[in-house]
XYZ file of C-alpha atoms in Angstrom:
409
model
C -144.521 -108.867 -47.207
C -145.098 -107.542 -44.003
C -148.458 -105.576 -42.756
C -148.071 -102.282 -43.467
C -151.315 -101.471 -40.908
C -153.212 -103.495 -38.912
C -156.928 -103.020 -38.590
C -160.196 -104.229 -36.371
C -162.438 -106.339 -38.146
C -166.642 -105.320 -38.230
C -167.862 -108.472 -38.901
C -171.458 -109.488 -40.183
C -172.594 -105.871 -42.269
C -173.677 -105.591 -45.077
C -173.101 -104.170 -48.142
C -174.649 -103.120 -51.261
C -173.585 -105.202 -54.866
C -172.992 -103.265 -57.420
C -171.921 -104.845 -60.832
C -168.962 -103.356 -61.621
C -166.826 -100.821 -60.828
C -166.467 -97.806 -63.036
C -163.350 -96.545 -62.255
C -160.087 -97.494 -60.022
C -159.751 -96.164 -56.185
C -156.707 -95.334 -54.245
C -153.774 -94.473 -54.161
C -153.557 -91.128 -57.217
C -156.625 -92.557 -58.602
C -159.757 -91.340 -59.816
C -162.905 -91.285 -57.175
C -165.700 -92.388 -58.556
C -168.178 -92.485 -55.544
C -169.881 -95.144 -56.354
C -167.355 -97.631 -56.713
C -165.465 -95.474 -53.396
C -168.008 -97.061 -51.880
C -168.946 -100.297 -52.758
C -164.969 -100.662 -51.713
C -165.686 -99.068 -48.856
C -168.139 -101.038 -47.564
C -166.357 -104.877 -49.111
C -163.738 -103.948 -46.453
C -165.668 -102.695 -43.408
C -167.205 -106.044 -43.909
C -163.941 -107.914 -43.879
C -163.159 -105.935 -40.919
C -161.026 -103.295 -41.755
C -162.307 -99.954 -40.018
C -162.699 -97.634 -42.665
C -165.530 -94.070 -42.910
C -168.262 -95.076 -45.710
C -168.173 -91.325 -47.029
C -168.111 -91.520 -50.918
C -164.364 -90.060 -50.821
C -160.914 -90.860 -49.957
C -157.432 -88.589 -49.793
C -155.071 -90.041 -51.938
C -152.184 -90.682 -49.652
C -150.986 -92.686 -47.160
C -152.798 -91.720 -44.051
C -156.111 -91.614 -45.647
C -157.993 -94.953 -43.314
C -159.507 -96.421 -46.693
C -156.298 -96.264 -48.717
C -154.302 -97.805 -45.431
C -157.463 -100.776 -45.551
C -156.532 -101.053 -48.812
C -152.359 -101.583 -48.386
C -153.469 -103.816 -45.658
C -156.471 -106.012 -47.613
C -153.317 -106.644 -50.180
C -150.576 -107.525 -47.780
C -152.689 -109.449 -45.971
C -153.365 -111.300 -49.408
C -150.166 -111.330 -51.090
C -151.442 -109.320 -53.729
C -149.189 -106.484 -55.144
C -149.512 -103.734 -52.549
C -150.366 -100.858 -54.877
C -153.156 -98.951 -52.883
C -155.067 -99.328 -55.959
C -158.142 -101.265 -56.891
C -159.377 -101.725 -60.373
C -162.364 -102.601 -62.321
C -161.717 -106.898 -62.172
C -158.214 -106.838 -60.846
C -156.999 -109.457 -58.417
C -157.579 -106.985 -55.266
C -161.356 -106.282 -56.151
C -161.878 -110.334 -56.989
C -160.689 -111.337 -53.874
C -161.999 -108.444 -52.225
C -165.391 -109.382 -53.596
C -165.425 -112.940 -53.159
C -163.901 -112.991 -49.592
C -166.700 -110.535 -48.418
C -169.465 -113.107 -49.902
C -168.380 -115.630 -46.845
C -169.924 -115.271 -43.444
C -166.854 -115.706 -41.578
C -167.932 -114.946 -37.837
C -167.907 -117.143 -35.079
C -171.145 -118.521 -33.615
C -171.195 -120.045 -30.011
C -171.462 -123.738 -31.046
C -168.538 -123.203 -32.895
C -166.309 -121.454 -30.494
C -162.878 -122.087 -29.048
C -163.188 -121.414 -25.300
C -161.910 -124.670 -24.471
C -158.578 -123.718 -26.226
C -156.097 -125.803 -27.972
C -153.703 -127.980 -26.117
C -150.691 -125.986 -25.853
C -148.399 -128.612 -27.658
C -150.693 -127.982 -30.464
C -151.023 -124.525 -30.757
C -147.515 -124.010 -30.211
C -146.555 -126.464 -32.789
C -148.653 -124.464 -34.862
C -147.372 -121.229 -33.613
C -143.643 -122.009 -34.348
C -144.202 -123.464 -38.152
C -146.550 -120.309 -39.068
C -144.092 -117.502 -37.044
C -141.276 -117.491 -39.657
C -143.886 -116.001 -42.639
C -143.093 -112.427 -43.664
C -146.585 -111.728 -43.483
C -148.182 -112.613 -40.693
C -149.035 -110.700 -37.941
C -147.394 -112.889 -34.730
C -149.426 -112.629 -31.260
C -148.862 -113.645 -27.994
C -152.002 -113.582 -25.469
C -151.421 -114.117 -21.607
C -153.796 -113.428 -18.644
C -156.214 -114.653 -16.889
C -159.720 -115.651 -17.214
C -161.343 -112.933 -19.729
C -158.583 -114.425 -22.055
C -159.784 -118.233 -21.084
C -162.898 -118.902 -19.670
C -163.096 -122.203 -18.837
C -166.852 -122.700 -19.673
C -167.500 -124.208 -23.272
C -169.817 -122.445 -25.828
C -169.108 -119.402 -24.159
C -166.834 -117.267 -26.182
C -163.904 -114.982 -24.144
C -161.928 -112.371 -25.229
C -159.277 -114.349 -26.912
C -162.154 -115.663 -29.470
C -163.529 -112.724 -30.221
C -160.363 -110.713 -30.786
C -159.081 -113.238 -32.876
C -162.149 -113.898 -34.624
C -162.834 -109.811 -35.524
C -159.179 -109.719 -36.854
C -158.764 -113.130 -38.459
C -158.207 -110.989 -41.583
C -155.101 -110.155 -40.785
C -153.511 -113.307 -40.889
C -152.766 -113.548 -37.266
C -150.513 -116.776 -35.599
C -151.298 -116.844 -32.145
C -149.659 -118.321 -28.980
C -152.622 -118.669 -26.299
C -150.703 -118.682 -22.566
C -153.717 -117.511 -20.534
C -154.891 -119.697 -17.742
C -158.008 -118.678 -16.025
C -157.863 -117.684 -12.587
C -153.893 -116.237 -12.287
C -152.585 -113.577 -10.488
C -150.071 -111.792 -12.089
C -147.614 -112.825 -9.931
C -148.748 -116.307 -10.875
C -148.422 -115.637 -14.682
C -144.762 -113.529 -13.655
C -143.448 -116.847 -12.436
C -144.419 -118.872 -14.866
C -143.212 -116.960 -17.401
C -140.647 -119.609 -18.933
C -143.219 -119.918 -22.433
C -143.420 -116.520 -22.693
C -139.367 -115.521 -21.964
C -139.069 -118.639 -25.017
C -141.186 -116.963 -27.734
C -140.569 -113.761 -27.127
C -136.606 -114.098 -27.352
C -137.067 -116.608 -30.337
C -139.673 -115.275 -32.834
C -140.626 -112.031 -33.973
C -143.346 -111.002 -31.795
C -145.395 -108.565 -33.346
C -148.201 -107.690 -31.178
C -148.441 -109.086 -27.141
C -152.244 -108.575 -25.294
C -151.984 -108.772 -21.755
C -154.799 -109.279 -19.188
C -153.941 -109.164 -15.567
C -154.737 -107.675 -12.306
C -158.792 -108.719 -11.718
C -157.476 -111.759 -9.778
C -154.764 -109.590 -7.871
C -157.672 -107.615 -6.530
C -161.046 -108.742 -5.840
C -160.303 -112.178 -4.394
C -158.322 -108.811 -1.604
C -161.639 -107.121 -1.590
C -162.181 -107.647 2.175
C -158.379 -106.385 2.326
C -158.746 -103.397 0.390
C -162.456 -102.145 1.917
C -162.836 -100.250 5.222
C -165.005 -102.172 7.907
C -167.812 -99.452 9.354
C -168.937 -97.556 6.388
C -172.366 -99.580 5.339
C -174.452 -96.439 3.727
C -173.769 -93.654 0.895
C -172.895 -90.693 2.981
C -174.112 -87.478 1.203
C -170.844 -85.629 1.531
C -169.405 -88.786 -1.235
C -171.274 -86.824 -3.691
C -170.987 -82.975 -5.127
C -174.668 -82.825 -6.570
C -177.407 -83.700 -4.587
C -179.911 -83.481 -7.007
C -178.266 -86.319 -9.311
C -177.845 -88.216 -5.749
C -181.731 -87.939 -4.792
C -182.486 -88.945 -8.610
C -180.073 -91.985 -7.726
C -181.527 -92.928 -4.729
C -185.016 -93.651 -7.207
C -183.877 -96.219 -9.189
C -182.601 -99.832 -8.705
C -180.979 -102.524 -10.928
C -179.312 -101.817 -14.524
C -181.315 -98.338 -14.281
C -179.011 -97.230 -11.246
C -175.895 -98.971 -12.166
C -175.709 -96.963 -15.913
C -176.713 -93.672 -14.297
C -174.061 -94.426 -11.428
C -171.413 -94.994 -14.031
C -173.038 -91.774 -16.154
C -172.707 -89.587 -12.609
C -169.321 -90.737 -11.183
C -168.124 -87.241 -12.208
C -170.155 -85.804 -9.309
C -168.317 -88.227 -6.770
C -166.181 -86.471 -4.215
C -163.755 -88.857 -4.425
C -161.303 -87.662 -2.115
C -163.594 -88.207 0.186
C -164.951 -91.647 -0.886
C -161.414 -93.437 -1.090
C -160.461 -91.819 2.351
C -163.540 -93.701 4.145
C -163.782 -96.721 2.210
C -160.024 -98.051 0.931
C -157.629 -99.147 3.091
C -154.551 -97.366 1.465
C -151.919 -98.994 2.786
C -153.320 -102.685 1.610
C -154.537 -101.282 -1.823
C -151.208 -99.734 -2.902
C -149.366 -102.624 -1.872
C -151.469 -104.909 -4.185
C -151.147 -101.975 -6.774
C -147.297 -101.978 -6.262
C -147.467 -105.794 -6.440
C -149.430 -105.508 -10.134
C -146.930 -102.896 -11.262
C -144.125 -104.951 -10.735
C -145.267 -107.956 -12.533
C -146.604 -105.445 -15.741
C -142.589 -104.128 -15.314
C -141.113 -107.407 -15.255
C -143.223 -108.185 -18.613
C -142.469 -105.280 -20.100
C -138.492 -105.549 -19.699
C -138.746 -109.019 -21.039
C -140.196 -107.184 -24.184
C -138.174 -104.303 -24.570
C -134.797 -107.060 -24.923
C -136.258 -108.462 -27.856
C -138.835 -106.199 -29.553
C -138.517 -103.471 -32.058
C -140.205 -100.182 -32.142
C -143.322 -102.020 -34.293
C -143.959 -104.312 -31.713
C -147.273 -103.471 -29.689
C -148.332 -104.238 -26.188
C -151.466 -103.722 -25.262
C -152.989 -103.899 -21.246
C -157.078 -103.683 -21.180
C -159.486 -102.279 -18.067
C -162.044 -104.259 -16.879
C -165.423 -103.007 -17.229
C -167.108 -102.561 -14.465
C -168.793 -106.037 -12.519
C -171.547 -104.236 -11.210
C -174.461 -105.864 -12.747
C -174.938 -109.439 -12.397
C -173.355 -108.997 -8.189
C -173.095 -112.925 -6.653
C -173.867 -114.957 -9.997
C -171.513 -117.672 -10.069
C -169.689 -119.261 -13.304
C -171.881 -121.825 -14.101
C -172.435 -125.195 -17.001
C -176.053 -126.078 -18.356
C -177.361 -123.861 -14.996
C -174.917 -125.902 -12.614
C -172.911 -123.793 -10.741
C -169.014 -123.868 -10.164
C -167.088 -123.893 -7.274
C -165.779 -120.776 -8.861
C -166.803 -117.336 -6.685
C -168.452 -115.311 -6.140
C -165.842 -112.697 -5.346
C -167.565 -109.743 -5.100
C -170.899 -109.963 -3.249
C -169.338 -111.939 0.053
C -167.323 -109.578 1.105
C -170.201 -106.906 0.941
C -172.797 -108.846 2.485
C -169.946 -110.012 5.196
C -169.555 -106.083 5.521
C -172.683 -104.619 5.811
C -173.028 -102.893 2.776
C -176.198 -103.379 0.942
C -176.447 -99.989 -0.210
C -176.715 -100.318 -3.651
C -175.595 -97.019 -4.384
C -172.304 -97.263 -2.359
C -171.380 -100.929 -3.830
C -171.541 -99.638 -7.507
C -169.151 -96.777 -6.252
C -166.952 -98.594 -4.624
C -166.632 -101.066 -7.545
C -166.696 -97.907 -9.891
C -163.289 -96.033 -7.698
C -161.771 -99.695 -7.918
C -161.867 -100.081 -11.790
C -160.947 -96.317 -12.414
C -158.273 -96.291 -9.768
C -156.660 -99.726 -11.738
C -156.816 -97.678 -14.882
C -154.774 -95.067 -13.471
C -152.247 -98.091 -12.687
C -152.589 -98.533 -16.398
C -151.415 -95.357 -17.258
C -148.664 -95.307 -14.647
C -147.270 -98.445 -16.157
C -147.601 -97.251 -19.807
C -146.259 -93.708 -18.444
C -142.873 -95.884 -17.417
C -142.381 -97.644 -20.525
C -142.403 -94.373 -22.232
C -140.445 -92.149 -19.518
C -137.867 -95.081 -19.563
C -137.339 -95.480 -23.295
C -138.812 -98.456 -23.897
C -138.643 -99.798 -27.001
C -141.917 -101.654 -27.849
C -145.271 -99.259 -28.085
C -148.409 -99.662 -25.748
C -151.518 -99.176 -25.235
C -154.303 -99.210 -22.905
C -157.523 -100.676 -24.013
C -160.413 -98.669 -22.040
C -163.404 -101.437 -21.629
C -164.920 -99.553 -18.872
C -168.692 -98.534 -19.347
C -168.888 -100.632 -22.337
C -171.179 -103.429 -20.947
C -173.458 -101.656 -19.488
C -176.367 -103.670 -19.273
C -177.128 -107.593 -17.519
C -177.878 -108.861 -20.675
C -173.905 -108.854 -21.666
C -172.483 -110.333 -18.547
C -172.115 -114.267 -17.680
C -171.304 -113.785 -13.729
C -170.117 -112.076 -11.265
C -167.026 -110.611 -13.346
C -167.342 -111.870 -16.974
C -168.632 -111.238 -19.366
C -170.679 -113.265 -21.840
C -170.461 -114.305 -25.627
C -172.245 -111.240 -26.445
C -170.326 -109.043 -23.803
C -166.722 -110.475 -25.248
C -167.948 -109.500 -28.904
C -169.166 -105.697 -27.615
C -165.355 -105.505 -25.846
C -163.371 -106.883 -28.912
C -164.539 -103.756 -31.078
C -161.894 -101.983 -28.980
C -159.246 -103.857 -30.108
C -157.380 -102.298 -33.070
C -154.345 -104.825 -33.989
């Protein structure tokens, strides 16, 4: 059977053991509270997002009761909605929960499989009513070619392994997405010949910051006051340095004039070409979809958070670095701009501005008819601190773990 719902997995809490359950839960069932939540809390720790509140709705929309439908599908156990005192659902439910399932860095699969393999693999699983079939292209935050550091591809796939997923991996690190548009043969040849159920899509980082020095203004090298609409928050600002600044820019960009801002430092012209260029390729991807999906297929685009924190740090192995970057950095320093204050912003507008893109391009898909859902995933904010980033623009293990929370498959 197919999943009826598909959930984010919470991996690594806790919950409480209680001996037996007193009475059934679900769907027109009796709610004991005790046993509501020791049910509760077996499938937030399998991954399945569900409120640990001591009650449920009987009904369909009710989260627990669609963890539930889902925890059964996913196990080819009768989908009832219903869990009783030693039935099959609570066994499994119970014994599943007792193994620490989450992926540690020494076991972790950023060097990928070969794609011969996983493709193999891909095509024998795909055909199975009940599994949940996912393609993931991009670029690097879906392959980062350093080992024992997880990316986003582990960490999604690792927080929803749950769900019996069967995924194609056709991210290569460091493509533009014109570069993934061309060579799009793989993903034209599973889309058109399995049922694709779910498609995550990372692309645009390397379509615009390696264009940085394209897309900046030469001449502006300070933070003008008139950028900002409170000068208070700007003198408070000016006081602080490092992580401190960078989480209090991110907290004030309300307060940035930025019809101002993007007038003196963006280069329009060169910035909505690149834009146009990324819009096109999302387009292209998205027709390819809508010729062979169904309404219950899902595509999903993500932000990037914001690469203000670790500015220069190359991609490195065992503290040797790679003749990878830094993208960011250079073209600032080559610029004049060591204004800390004005880089953040400038990286801040950047991000935001490609989220509006985001929306444009899901805005089309709907305006248009398409006929696969999407969604944006908003990542921006989230790693906030050094401590979760691994260069210039990636994140770390840690950082990739933080983002994946977002994910709901």
């Amino acid at each position: 059977m197919e999943n009826l719902v598909s959930n984010p997995s919470v991996i690594n809490q806790n919950s409480p053991a209680i001996s037996a359950l007193l009475s059934s839960v679900g769907l027109n069932a009796v709610n004991n509270r005790s046993d509501v939540l020791q049910i509760q809390n077996y499938l937030k720790a399998l991954g399945y997002p569900v409120p640990t509140s001591g009650s449920i709705v009987n009904n369909q929309t009710d989260s627990t009761i669609i963890s539930i439908l889902n925890f059964q599908a996913n196990n080819r156990i009768q989908v009832t909605g219903n869990i009783n005192p030693g039935d099959v659902t609570y066994n499994t439910l119970k014994q599943l929960n007792s193994v620490n399932t989450s992926l540690v860095e020494s076991e972790d699969e950023s060097l990928h499989q070969p794609f011969l393999t996983n493709s193999f693999l891909f095509r024998r699983n795909a055909g199975n009513a009940n599994t949940l079939n996912v393609i993931f292209e991009g670029d690097s935050w879906l392959d980062y070619p350093v080992p024992t550091i997880l990316d986003l591809y582990d960490t999604i796939t690792d927080r929803n392994q749950r769900l019996n997923l069967n995924c194609l991996h056709l991210a290569k690190f460091g493509e533009t997405t014109s570069q993934m548009y061309a060579d799009r043969a793989h993903f034209v040849q599973y889309v058109s010949g399995y049922r694709i159920d779910r498609i995550y899509f990372s692309g645009g980082g390397n379509d615009v910051f390696p264009q940085l020095g394209r897309i900046l203004n030469s001449g502006i090298t300070s933070f003008d006051p008139s950028f900002f609409t409170d000068q208070a928050k700007l003198t408070e600002l000016r006081s602080l340095s490092g992580d401190a600044l960078y989480q209090k820019c991110i907290l004030y960009k309300r307060y940035l004039n930025t019809t101002t801002f993007d007038r003196a430092l963006f280069n329009s012209v060169n910035l909505n070409s690149i834009f146009s260029t990324i819009m096109r390729n999302y387009l292209g991807f998205g027709s390819i979809i809508n010729a062979h999906s169904t309404p219950n297929t899902i595509f999903y685009m993500h932000t990037y958070d914001y690469p203000l924190f670790k500015l220069g740090v190359r991609p490195s192995i065992v503290g040797v670095d790679l003749p990878l970057g830094p993208w960011i950095k250079p073209v600032f320093d080559r610029l004049g701009i060591a204004d800390e204050i004005l880089r953040a912003y400038i990286i801040i507008r950047l991000l935001d501005k490609f989220y509006a893109l985001l929306c444009q391009i899901k805005n089309h898909f709907a305006y248009y008819g398409y006929r696969f859902q999407s969604r944006i995933i908003d990542y921006r904010g989230l790693l906030n601190s050094s401590e979760l980033w691994r260069d210039e623009i990636h994140p770390n293990s840690a950082g990739a773990r933080r983002l994946s929370t977002r994910v709901t498959f």
